[in-house]
Amino acid sequence: MHNKLLITLLFNSIFITGCSREIPAHPMCRVNQSQSELAPAQAACLIKQDNKLLVLQHKDSDDWHIPQGKALKSISAQCTAHNVVWKNTGLNVEVGKLLLTASDNTLYFACHLTDEHSQQIEELSVPEWANRNVAKVSFIDPFTLTEEDFSESIELPKIREAFISIKQSTP
């Protein structure tokens, strides 16, 4: 009887926690060992899978955006990029080399999916804890998109060039 009660309590606790909008504890920031961590800055991740770019779609429009976060005083630019991907997709990426510094001083990093399961995904469910403005997480060919497809002004030709330079990682 006690074991059955304990299992029921554990199940209910897991169920309640699993349906919460609370963000789970952040995984440790993962920066490729060959890269020096940079000072805090606005940062973004370019994530390449099967020659497609990970993008987020807004709920209020059909506009896309690249996972990007504002500078926080206490963490490196790479960790800002890592955190924004985690918060919006649930993916624990490894942040690699700096690919591009945009005219608005956003740093774009090559970020890699590091496990075999993540590399099989074509479209992700938006985690419960994600930004409420995110409706969809998808991988899209960046050469089929135009600057008008994005919610914010981006330098699409430079982003495409940086995207091409990303080497596909394998677990």
JSON list of C-alpha atoms in Angstrom, two decimals:
[
{"chain": "A", "resi": 1, "resn": "MET", "atom": "CA", "xyz": [0.00, 0.00, 0.00]},
{"chain": "A", "resi": 2, "resn": "HIS", "atom": "CA", "xyz": [2.80, 2.43, 0.91]},
{"chain": "A", "resi": 3, "resn": "ASN", "atom": "CA", "xyz": [4.67, 1.65, -2.31]},
{"chain": "A", "resi": 4, "resn": "LYS", "atom": "CA", "xyz": [1.54, 2.23, -4.39]},
{"chain": "A", "resi": 5, "resn": "LEU", "atom": "CA", "xyz": [0.92, 5.56, -2.62]},
{"chain": "A", "resi": 6, "resn": "LEU", "atom": "CA", "xyz": [4.54, 6.63, -3.16]},
{"chain": "A", "resi": 7, "resn": "ILE", "atom": "CA", "xyz": [4.40, 5.76, -6.87]},
{"chain": "A", "resi": 8, "resn": "THR", "atom": "CA", "xyz": [1.12, 7.69, -7.23]},
{"chain": "A", "resi": 9, "resn": "LEU", "atom": "CA", "xyz": [2.63, 10.72, -5.49]},
{"chain": "A", "resi": 10, "resn": "LEU", "atom": "CA", "xyz": [5.77, 10.56, -7.65]},
{"chain": "A", "resi": 11, "resn": "PHE", "atom": "CA", "xyz": [3.70, 10.24, -10.81]},
{"chain": "A", "resi": 12, "resn": "ASN", "atom": "CA", "xyz": [1.53, 13.21, -9.85]},
{"chain": "A", "resi": 13, "resn": "SER", "atom": "CA", "xyz": [4.59, 15.32, -9.03]},
{"chain": "A", "resi": 14, "resn": "ILE", "atom": "CA", "xyz": [6.21, 14.53, -12.36]},
{"chain": "A", "resi": 15, "resn": "PHE", "atom": "CA", "xyz": [2.96, 15.21, -14.19]},
{"chain": "A", "resi": 16, "resn": "ILE", "atom": "CA", "xyz": [2.44, 18.56, -12.49]},
{"chain": "A", "resi": 17, "resn": "THR", "atom": "CA", "xyz": [6.04, 19.62, -13.11]},
{"chain": "A", "resi": 18, "resn": "GLY", "atom": "CA", "xyz": [5.87, 18.47, -16.75]},
{"chain": "A", "resi": 19, "resn": "CYS", "atom": "CA", "xyz": [2.90, 20.73, -17.47]},
{"chain": "A", "resi": 20, "resn": "SER", "atom": "CA", "xyz": [4.42, 23.80, -15.90]},
{"chain": "A", "resi": 21, "resn": "ARG", "atom": "CA", "xyz": [5.38, 26.89, -17.93]},
{"chain": "A", "resi": 22, "resn": "GLU", "atom": "CA", "xyz": [8.36, 27.25, -15.61]},
{"chain": "A", "resi": 23, "resn": "ILE", "atom": "CA", "xyz": [11.65, 26.98, -17.45]},
{"chain": "A", "resi": 24, "resn": "PRO", "atom": "CA", "xyz": [13.63, 23.92, -16.38]},
{"chain": "A", "resi": 25, "resn": "ALA", "atom": "CA", "xyz": [17.09, 24.61, -15.03]},
{"chain": "A", "resi": 26, "resn": "HIS", "atom": "CA", "xyz": [19.38, 25.78, -17.79]},
{"chain": "A", "resi": 27, "resn": "PRO", "atom": "CA", "xyz": [21.90, 23.24, -18.92]},
{"chain": "A", "resi": 28, "resn": "MET", "atom": "CA", "xyz": [25.49, 24.35, -18.55]},
{"chain": "A", "resi": 29, "resn": "CYS", "atom": "CA", "xyz": [26.56, 26.67, -21.35]},
{"chain": "A", "resi": 30, "resn": "ARG", "atom": "CA", "xyz": [28.39, 24.64, -23.98]},
{"chain": "A", "resi": 31, "resn": "VAL", "atom": "CA", "xyz": [31.13, 26.45, -25.88]},
{"chain": "A", "resi": 32, "resn": "ASN", "atom": "CA", "xyz": [33.47, 24.55, -28.18]},
{"chain": "A", "resi": 33, "resn": "GLN", "atom": "CA", "xyz": [36.81, 24.14, -26.39]},
{"chain": "A", "resi": 34, "resn": "SER", "atom": "CA", "xyz": [38.71, 25.66, -29.31]},
{"chain": "A", "resi": 35, "resn": "GLN", "atom": "CA", "xyz": [36.86, 28.99, -28.86]},
{"chain": "A", "resi": 36, "resn": "SER", "atom": "CA", "xyz": [37.63, 31.72, -26.35]},
{"chain": "A", "resi": 37, "resn": "GLU", "atom": "CA", "xyz": [34.57, 33.07, -24.59]},
{"chain": "A", "resi": 38, "resn": "LEU", "atom": "CA", "xyz": [33.77, 36.64, -25.61]},
{"chain": "A", "resi": 39, "resn": "ALA", "atom": "CA", "xyz": [32.55, 39.60, -23.58]},
{"chain": "A", "resi": 40, "resn": "PRO", "atom": "CA", "xyz": [28.80, 40.00, -23.09]},
{"chain": "A", "resi": 41, "resn": "ALA", "atom": "CA", "xyz": [27.04, 41.02, -26.32]},
{"chain": "A", "resi": 42, "resn": "GLN", "atom": "CA", "xyz": [23.80, 40.57, -28.22]},
{"chain": "A", "resi": 43, "resn": "ALA", "atom": "CA", "xyz": [24.19, 37.14, -29.79]},
{"chain": "A", "resi": 44, "resn": "ALA", "atom": "CA", "xyz": [22.49, 34.69, -32.13]},
{"chain": "A", "resi": 45, "resn": "CYS", "atom": "CA", "xyz": [22.89, 31.07, -33.19]},
{"chain": "A", "resi": 46, "resn": "LEU", "atom": "CA", "xyz": [22.94, 29.85, -36.75]},
{"chain": "A", "resi": 47, "resn": "ILE", "atom": "CA", "xyz": [22.05, 26.16, -36.56]},
{"chain": "A", "resi": 48, "resn": "LYS", "atom": "CA", "xyz": [22.51, 24.12, -39.72]},
{"chain": "A", "resi": 49, "resn": "GLN", "atom": "CA", "xyz": [20.94, 20.73, -40.31]},
{"chain": "A", "resi": 50, "resn": "ASP", "atom": "CA", "xyz": [20.71, 19.07, -43.72]},
{"chain": "A", "resi": 51, "resn": "ASN", "atom": "CA", "xyz": [21.44, 22.43, -45.39]},
{"chain": "A", "resi": 52, "resn": "LYS", "atom": "CA", "xyz": [18.54, 24.06, -43.55]},
{"chain": "A", "resi": 53, "resn": "LEU", "atom": "CA", "xyz": [18.57, 26.86, -40.97]},
{"chain": "A", "resi": 54, "resn": "LEU", "atom": "CA", "xyz": [16.75, 26.67, -37.63]},
{"chain": "A", "resi": 55, "resn": "VAL", "atom": "CA", "xyz": [14.26, 29.55, -37.43]},
{"chain": "A", "resi": 56, "resn": "LEU", "atom": "CA", "xyz": [11.43, 30.51, -35.08]},
{"chain": "A", "resi": 57, "resn": "GLN", "atom": "CA", "xyz": [8.01, 31.73, -36.20]},
{"chain": "A", "resi": 58, "resn": "HIS", "atom": "CA", "xyz": [6.02, 34.39, -34.34]},
{"chain": "A", "resi": 59, "resn": "LYS", "atom": "CA", "xyz": [2.46, 33.67, -33.16]},
{"chain": "A", "resi": 60, "resn": "ASP", "atom": "CA", "xyz": [1.02, 37.00, -34.32]},
{"chain": "A", "resi": 61, "resn": "SER", "atom": "CA", "xyz": [2.41, 36.80, -37.86]},
{"chain": "A", "resi": 62, "resn": "ASP", "atom": "CA", "xyz": [4.05, 34.45, -40.31]},
{"chain": "A", "resi": 63, "resn": "ASP", "atom": "CA", "xyz": [7.40, 36.18, -39.76]},
{"chain": "A", "resi": 64, "resn": "TRP", "atom": "CA", "xyz": [10.50, 34.18, -38.90]},
{"chain": "A", "resi": 65, "resn": "HIS", "atom": "CA", "xyz": [13.46, 35.06, -36.72]},
{"chain": "A", "resi": 66, "resn": "ILE", "atom": "CA", "xyz": [16.79, 33.55, -35.85]},
{"chain": "A", "resi": 67, "resn": "PRO", "atom": "CA", "xyz": [17.26, 32.67, -32.14]},
{"chain": "A", "resi": 68, "resn": "GLN", "atom": "CA", "xyz": [18.85, 35.81, -30.74]},
{"chain": "A", "resi": 69, "resn": "GLY", "atom": "CA", "xyz": [19.25, 37.31, -27.27]},
{"chain": "A", "resi": 70, "resn": "LYS", "atom": "CA", "xyz": [20.23, 40.61, -25.71]},
{"chain": "A", "resi": 71, "resn": "ALA", "atom": "CA", "xyz": [23.51, 41.03, -23.88]},
{"chain": "A", "resi": 72, "resn": "LEU", "atom": "CA", "xyz": [23.49, 40.16, -20.19]},
{"chain": "A", "resi": 73, "resn": "LYS", "atom": "CA", "xyz": [26.23, 41.69, -18.01]},
{"chain": "A", "resi": 74, "resn": "SER", "atom": "CA", "xyz": [27.16, 38.46, -16.31]},
{"chain": "A", "resi": 75, "resn": "ILE", "atom": "CA", "xyz": [27.49, 36.00, -19.21]},
{"chain": "A", "resi": 76, "resn": "SER", "atom": "CA", "xyz": [29.55, 35.70, -22.37]},
{"chain": "A", "resi": 77, "resn": "ALA", "atom": "CA", "xyz": [28.14, 36.30, -25.83]},
{"chain": "A", "resi": 78, "resn": "GLN", "atom": "CA", "xyz": [28.35, 32.56, -26.49]},
{"chain": "A", "resi": 79, "resn": "CYS", "atom": "CA", "xyz": [26.31, 31.76, -23.39]},
{"chain": "A", "resi": 80, "resn": "THR", "atom": "CA", "xyz": [23.71, 34.34, -24.43]},
{"chain": "A", "resi": 81, "resn": "ALA", "atom": "CA", "xyz": [23.38, 32.52, -27.77]},
{"chain": "A", "resi": 82, "resn": "HIS", "atom": "CA", "xyz": [23.22, 29.13, -26.00]},
{"chain": "A", "resi": 83, "resn": "ASN", "atom": "CA", "xyz": [20.56, 30.32, -23.52]},
{"chain": "A", "resi": 84, "resn": "VAL", "atom": "CA", "xyz": [18.26, 31.82, -26.15]},
{"chain": "A", "resi": 85, "resn": "VAL", "atom": "CA", "xyz": [18.28, 28.56, -28.12]},
{"chain": "A", "resi": 86, "resn": "TRP", "atom": "CA", "xyz": [17.53, 26.56, -24.96]},
{"chain": "A", "resi": 87, "resn": "LYS", "atom": "CA", "xyz": [14.72, 28.88, -23.85]},
{"chain": "A", "resi": 88, "resn": "ASN", "atom": "CA", "xyz": [12.99, 28.87, -27.23]},
{"chain": "A", "resi": 89, "resn": "THR", "atom": "CA", "xyz": [13.59, 25.34, -28.52]},
{"chain": "A", "resi": 90, "resn": "GLY", "atom": "CA", "xyz": [14.71, 23.09, -25.66]},
{"chain": "A", "resi": 91, "resn": "LEU", "atom": "CA", "xyz": [17.84, 22.21, -27.66]},
{"chain": "A", "resi": 92, "resn": "ASN", "atom": "CA", "xyz": [21.16, 22.09, -25.83]},
{"chain": "A", "resi": 93, "resn": "VAL", "atom": "CA", "xyz": [23.53, 23.21, -28.59]},
{"chain": "A", "resi": 94, "resn": "GLU", "atom": "CA", "xyz": [27.28, 23.61, -28.61]},
{"chain": "A", "resi": 95, "resn": "VAL", "atom": "CA", "xyz": [28.32, 27.14, -29.54]},
{"chain": "A", "resi": 96, "resn": "GLY", "atom": "CA", "xyz": [31.19, 27.22, -32.01]},
{"chain": "A", "resi": 97, "resn": "LYS", "atom": "CA", "xyz": [33.06, 29.92, -33.84]},
{"chain": "A", "resi": 98, "resn": "LEU", "atom": "CA", "xyz": [31.97, 33.48, -34.43]},
{"chain": "A", "resi": 99, "resn": "LEU", "atom": "CA", "xyz": [30.74, 33.73, -38.02]},
{"chain": "A", "resi": 100, "resn": "LEU", "atom": "CA", "xyz": [29.54, 37.28, -38.36]},
{"chain": "A", "resi": 101, "resn": "THR", "atom": "CA", "xyz": [29.21, 40.58, -36.54]},
{"chain": "A", "resi": 102, "resn": "ALA", "atom": "CA", "xyz": [26.17, 42.36, -37.97]},
{"chain": "A", "resi": 103, "resn": "SER", "atom": "CA", "xyz": [25.90, 46.12, -38.35]},
{"chain": "A", "resi": 104, "resn": "ASP", "atom": "CA", "xyz": [23.73, 46.23, -35.18]},
{"chain": "A", "resi": 105, "resn": "ASN", "atom": "CA", "xyz": [26.64, 44.50, -33.34]},
{"chain": "A", "resi": 106, "resn": "THR", "atom": "CA", "xyz": [24.81, 41.18, -33.01]},
{"chain": "A", "resi": 107, "resn": "LEU", "atom": "CA", "xyz": [27.33, 38.33, -32.92]},
{"chain": "A", "resi": 108, "resn": "TYR", "atom": "CA", "xyz": [26.26, 35.29, -34.98]},
{"chain": "A", "resi": 109, "resn": "PHE", "atom": "CA", "xyz": [27.80, 31.98, -33.92]},
{"chain": "A", "resi": 110, "resn": "ALA", "atom": "CA", "xyz": [27.82, 28.55, -35.53]},
{"chain": "A", "resi": 111, "resn": "CYS", "atom": "CA", "xyz": [25.82, 26.40, -33.12]},
{"chain": "A", "resi": 112, "resn": "HIS", "atom": "CA", "xyz": [25.70, 22.63, -33.45]},
{"chain": "A", "resi": 113, "resn": "LEU", "atom": "CA", "xyz": [23.19, 19.96, -32.51]},
{"chain": "A", "resi": 114, "resn": "THR", "atom": "CA", "xyz": [25.37, 17.43, -30.76]},
{"chain": "A", "resi": 115, "resn": "ASP", "atom": "CA", "xyz": [23.21, 14.35, -30.42]},
{"chain": "A", "resi": 116, "resn": "GLU", "atom": "CA", "xyz": [21.86, 12.00, -33.05]},
{"chain": "A", "resi": 117, "resn": "HIS", "atom": "CA", "xyz": [18.22, 12.50, -32.02]},
{"chain": "A", "resi": 118, "resn": "SER", "atom": "CA", "xyz": [18.37, 16.29, -32.45]},
{"chain": "A", "resi": 119, "resn": "GLN", "atom": "CA", "xyz": [19.92, 15.89, -35.87]},
{"chain": "A", "resi": 120, "resn": "GLN", "atom": "CA", "xyz": [16.88, 13.90, -37.08]},
{"chain": "A", "resi": 121, "resn": "ILE", "atom": "CA", "xyz": [14.34, 16.65, -36.27]},
{"chain": "A", "resi": 122, "resn": "GLU", "atom": "CA", "xyz": [12.70, 18.64, -39.07]},
{"chain": "A", "resi": 123, "resn": "GLU", "atom": "CA", "xyz": [10.19, 20.54, -36.96]},
{"chain": "A", "resi": 124, "resn": "LEU", "atom": "CA", "xyz": [10.12, 20.90, -33.19]},
{"chain": "A", "resi": 125, "resn": "SER", "atom": "CA", "xyz": [7.25, 21.33, -30.80]},
{"chain": "A", "resi": 126, "resn": "VAL", "atom": "CA", "xyz": [7.55, 24.62, -28.99]},
{"chain": "A", "resi": 127, "resn": "PRO", "atom": "CA", "xyz": [8.38, 23.89, -25.33]},
{"chain": "A", "resi": 128, "resn": "GLU", "atom": "CA", "xyz": [5.79, 25.00, -22.76]},
{"chain": "A", "resi": 129, "resn": "TRP", "atom": "CA", "xyz": [8.31, 27.37, -21.20]},
{"chain": "A", "resi": 130, "resn": "ALA", "atom": "CA", "xyz": [9.27, 29.06, -24.49]},
{"chain": "A", "resi": 131, "resn": "ASN", "atom": "CA", "xyz": [8.70, 32.71, -25.22]},
{"chain": "A", "resi": 132, "resn": "ARG", "atom": "CA", "xyz": [4.94, 33.14, -25.65]},
{"chain": "A", "resi": 133, "resn": "ASN", "atom": "CA", "xyz": [5.52, 34.76, -29.05]},
{"chain": "A", "resi": 134, "resn": "VAL", "atom": "CA", "xyz": [7.04, 31.60, -30.54]},
{"chain": "A", "resi": 135, "resn": "ALA", "atom": "CA", "xyz": [4.53, 29.57, -32.55]},
{"chain": "A", "resi": 136, "resn": "LYS", "atom": "CA", "xyz": [6.81, 27.21, -34.45]},
{"chain": "A", "resi": 137, "resn": "VAL", "atom": "CA", "xyz": [10.42, 26.00, -34.60]},
{"chain": "A", "resi": 138, "resn": "SER", "atom": "CA", "xyz": [11.45, 24.78, -38.04]},
{"chain": "A", "resi": 139, "resn": "PHE", "atom": "CA", "xyz": [14.40, 24.07, -40.28]},
{"chain": "A", "resi": 140, "resn": "ILE", "atom": "CA", "xyz": [14.07, 26.00, -43.56]},
{"chain": "A", "resi": 141, "resn": "ASP", "atom": "CA", "xyz": [16.32, 26.48, -46.58]},
{"chain": "A", "resi": 142, "resn": "PRO", "atom": "CA", "xyz": [17.63, 30.04, -46.04]},
{"chain": "A", "resi": 143, "resn": "PHE", "atom": "CA", "xyz": [17.83, 30.55, -49.81]},
{"chain": "A", "resi": 144, "resn": "THR", "atom": "CA", "xyz": [14.03, 30.29, -50.11]},
{"chain": "A", "resi": 145, "resn": "LEU", "atom": "CA", "xyz": [13.52, 33.10, -47.59]},
{"chain": "A", "resi": 146, "resn": "THR", "atom": "CA", "xyz": [13.59, 36.84, -48.24]},
{"chain": "A", "resi": 147, "resn": "GLU", "atom": "CA", "xyz": [14.35, 39.69, -45.85]},
{"chain": "A", "resi": 148, "resn": "GLU", "atom": "CA", "xyz": [10.58, 40.40, -45.74]},
{"chain": "A", "resi": 149, "resn": "ASP", "atom": "CA", "xyz": [10.01, 36.91, -44.26]},
{"chain": "A", "resi": 150, "resn": "PHE", "atom": "CA", "xyz": [11.81, 37.98, -41.07]},
{"chain": "A", "resi": 151, "resn": "SER", "atom": "CA", "xyz": [10.28, 39.90, -38.18]},
{"chain": "A", "resi": 152, "resn": "GLU", "atom": "CA", "xyz": [13.34, 42.05, -37.64]},
{"chain": "A", "resi": 153, "resn": "SER", "atom": "CA", "xyz": [15.70, 43.66, -40.07]},
{"chain": "A", "resi": 154, "resn": "ILE", "atom": "CA", "xyz": [18.50, 41.24, -40.84]},
{"chain": "A", "resi": 155, "resn": "GLU", "atom": "CA", "xyz": [21.39, 41.19, -43.25]},
{"chain": "A", "resi": 156, "resn": "LEU", "atom": "CA", "xyz": [20.23, 38.10, -45.11]},
{"chain": "A", "resi": 157, "resn": "PRO", "atom": "CA", "xyz": [23.05, 37.97, -47.72]},
{"chain": "A", "resi": 158, "resn": "LYS", "atom": "CA", "xyz": [25.66, 38.00, -44.91]},
{"chain": "A", "resi": 159, "resn": "ILE", "atom": "CA", "xyz": [23.71, 35.42, -42.92]},
{"chain": "A", "resi": 160, "resn": "ARG", "atom": "CA", "xyz": [23.51, 33.15, -45.97]},
{"chain": "A", "resi": 161, "resn": "GLU", "atom": "CA", "xyz": [27.27, 33.49, -46.50]},
{"chain": "A", "resi": 162, "resn": "ALA", "atom": "CA", "xyz": [27.91, 32.65, -42.83]},
{"chain": "A", "resi": 163, "resn": "PHE", "atom": "CA", "xyz": [25.46, 29.73, -43.08]},
{"chain": "A", "resi": 164, "resn": "ILE", "atom": "CA", "xyz": [27.35, 28.27, -46.04]},
{"chain": "A", "resi": 165, "resn": "SER", "atom": "CA", "xyz": [30.59, 28.33, -44.01]},
{"chain": "A", "resi": 166, "resn": "ILE", "atom": "CA", "xyz": [29.12, 26.17, -41.21]},
{"chain": "A", "resi": 167, "resn": "LYS", "atom": "CA", "xyz": [30.45, 22.63, -41.30]},
{"chain": "A", "resi": 168, "resn": "GLN", "atom": "CA", "xyz": [27.79, 19.99, -40.62]},
{"chain": "A", "resi": 169, "resn": "SER", "atom": "CA", "xyz": [28.57, 18.30, -37.31]},
{"chain": "A", "resi": 170, "resn": "THR", "atom": "CA", "xyz": [28.12, 14.63, -36.57]},
{"chain": "A", "resi": 171, "resn": "PRO", "atom": "CA", "xyz": [27.71, 13.18, -33.08]}
]
